[in-house]
XYZ file of C-alpha atoms in Angstrom:
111
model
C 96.093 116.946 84.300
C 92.703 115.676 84.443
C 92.774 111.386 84.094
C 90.913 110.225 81.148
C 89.545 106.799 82.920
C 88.911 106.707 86.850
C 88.774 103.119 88.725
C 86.953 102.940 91.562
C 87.271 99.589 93.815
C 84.711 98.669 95.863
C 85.932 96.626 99.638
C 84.447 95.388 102.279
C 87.076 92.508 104.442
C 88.278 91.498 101.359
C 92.121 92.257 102.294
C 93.198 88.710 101.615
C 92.588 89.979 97.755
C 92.775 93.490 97.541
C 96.322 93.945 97.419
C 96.754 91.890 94.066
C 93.515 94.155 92.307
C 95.309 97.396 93.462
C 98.759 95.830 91.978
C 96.428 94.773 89.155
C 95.859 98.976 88.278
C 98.807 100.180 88.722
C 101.125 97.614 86.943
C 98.878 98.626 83.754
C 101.006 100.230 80.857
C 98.564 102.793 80.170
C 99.075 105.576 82.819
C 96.259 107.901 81.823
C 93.888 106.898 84.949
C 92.868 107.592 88.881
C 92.566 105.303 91.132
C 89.961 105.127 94.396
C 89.091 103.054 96.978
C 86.084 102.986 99.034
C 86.465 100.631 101.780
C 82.931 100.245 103.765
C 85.110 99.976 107.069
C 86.623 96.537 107.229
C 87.948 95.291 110.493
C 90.365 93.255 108.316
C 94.329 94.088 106.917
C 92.563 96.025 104.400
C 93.384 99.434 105.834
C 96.732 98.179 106.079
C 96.802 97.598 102.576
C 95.101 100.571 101.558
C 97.755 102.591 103.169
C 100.741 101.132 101.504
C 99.417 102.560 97.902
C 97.915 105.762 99.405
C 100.397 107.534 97.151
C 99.456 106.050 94.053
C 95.587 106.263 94.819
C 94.073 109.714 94.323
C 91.322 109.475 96.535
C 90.238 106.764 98.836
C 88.175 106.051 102.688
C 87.363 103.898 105.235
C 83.855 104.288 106.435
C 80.247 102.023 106.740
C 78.647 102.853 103.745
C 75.091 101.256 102.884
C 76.575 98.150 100.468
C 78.463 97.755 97.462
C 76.214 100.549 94.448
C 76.936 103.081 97.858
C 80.506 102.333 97.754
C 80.823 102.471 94.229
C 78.735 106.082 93.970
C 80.556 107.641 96.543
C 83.918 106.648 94.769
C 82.652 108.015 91.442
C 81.784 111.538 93.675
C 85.348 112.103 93.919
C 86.717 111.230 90.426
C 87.660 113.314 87.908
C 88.069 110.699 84.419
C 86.012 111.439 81.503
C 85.129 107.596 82.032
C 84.474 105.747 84.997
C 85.010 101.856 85.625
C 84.808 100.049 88.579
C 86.581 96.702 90.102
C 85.469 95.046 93.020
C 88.172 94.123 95.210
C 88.435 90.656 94.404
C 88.938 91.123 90.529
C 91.807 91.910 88.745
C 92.633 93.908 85.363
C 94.414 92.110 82.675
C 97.672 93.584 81.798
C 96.712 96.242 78.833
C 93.157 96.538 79.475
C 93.300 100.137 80.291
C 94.954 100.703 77.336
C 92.880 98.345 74.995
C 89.816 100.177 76.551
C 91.369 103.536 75.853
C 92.592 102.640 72.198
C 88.713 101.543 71.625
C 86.956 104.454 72.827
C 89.081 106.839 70.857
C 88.835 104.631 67.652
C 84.706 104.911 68.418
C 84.168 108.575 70.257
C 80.162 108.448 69.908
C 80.197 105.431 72.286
């Protein structure tokens, strides 16, 4: 079934927070979403990290990439929502948002 919102996170040695944004995701009610990582090959616990959730993440790799708009591109290559968001690795989502953000785009389709 085809994910109505992919998430793609952005990281870059930023394992000291990435953990709590990927917890962030997947403690959301809503359930109707993807999530990816793109990871511009830290040399931190990230990978670590990363690999704990690999089976809750539907895509995600570990490679130099050429900055942060690179990482995000290349994550929205691989996903397959009708809408695309992003999250940098040190940000968090608000318990509901995906579902808030859902609710408002089907109460306003021409947006």
């Amino acid at each position: 079934m085809q994910p109505l919102v992919s998430i793609v996170i952005a990281n870059y040695n930023y394992g000291r927070f990435l953990e709590e944004a990927i917890q962030s995701v997947l403690s959301q009610s809503c359930n109707d979403y993807e999530l990816i990582i793109v990871d511009g090959g830290s040399t931190d616990n990230s990978v670590e990290i990363i690999k704990k959730y690999e089976d809750k993440i539907a895509w995600w790799v570990s490679e130099k990439d050429k900055g942060q708009s690179d990482a995000f591109n290349k994550g929205f290559t691989h996903a397959n929502g009708k809408y695309l968001t992003w999250l940098n690795a040190d940000d968090i989502l608000y318990q509901g948002a995906i579902k808030a953000i859902i609710t408002a785009l089907k109460k306003n389709p021409n947006c």
